[in-house]
CSV table of C-alpha atoms in Angstrom, one decimal:
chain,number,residue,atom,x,y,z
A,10,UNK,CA,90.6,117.8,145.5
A,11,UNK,CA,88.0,118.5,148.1
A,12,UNK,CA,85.4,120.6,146.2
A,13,UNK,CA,85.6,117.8,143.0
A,14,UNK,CA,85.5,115.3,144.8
A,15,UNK,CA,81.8,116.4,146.7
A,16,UNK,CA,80.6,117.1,143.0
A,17,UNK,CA,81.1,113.7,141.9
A,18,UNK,CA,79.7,112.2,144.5
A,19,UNK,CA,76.6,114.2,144.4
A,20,UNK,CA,76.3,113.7,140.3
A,21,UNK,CA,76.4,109.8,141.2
A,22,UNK,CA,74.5,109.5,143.9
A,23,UNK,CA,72.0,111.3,142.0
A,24,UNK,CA,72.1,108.8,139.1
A,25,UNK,CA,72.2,106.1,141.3
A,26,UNK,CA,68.9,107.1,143.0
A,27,UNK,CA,67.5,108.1,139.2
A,28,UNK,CA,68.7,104.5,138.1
A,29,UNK,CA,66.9,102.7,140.6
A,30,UNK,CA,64.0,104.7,141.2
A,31,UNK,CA,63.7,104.2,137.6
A,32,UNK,CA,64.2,100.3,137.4
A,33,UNK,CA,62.8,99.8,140.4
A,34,UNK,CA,64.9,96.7,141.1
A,35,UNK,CA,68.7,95.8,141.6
A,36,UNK,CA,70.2,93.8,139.3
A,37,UNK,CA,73.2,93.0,137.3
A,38,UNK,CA,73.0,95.4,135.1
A,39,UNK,CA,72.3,98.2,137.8
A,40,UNK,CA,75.6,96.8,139.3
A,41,UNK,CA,78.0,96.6,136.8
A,42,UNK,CA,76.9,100.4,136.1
A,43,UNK,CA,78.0,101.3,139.4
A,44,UNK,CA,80.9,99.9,139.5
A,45,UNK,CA,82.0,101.6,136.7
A,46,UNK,CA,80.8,104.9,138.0
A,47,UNK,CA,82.9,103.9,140.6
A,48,UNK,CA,85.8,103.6,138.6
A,49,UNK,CA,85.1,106.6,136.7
A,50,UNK,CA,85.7,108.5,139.5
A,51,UNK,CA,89.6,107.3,139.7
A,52,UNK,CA,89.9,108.9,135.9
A,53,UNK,CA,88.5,112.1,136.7
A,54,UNK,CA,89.3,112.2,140.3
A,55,UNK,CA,93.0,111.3,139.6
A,56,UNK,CA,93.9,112.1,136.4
A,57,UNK,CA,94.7,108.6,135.0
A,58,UNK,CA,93.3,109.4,131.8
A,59,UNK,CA,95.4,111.8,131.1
């Protein structure tokens, strides 16, 4: 669970610093999409989409 887990975080945080980099601002939009990247990572992390 170790090795998946370190990819996923690494493919985020790379959106998350294209995203804003990109937008150049924080806002709702920016936030709801992180959240659900966040909860993205409970489906592929965990399997609950199986």
């Amino acid at each position: 669970l170790a090795v998946p887990t370190v990819l996923y975080t690494l493919v985020v945080s790379l959106i998350v610093i294209v995203v804003v980099a990109a937008r150049k601002k924080m806002d709702k939009k920016s936030g709801v999409f992180f959240i659900f990247l966040y909860l993205m990572a409970f489906v592929f992390l965990f399997g609950l989409g199986m």
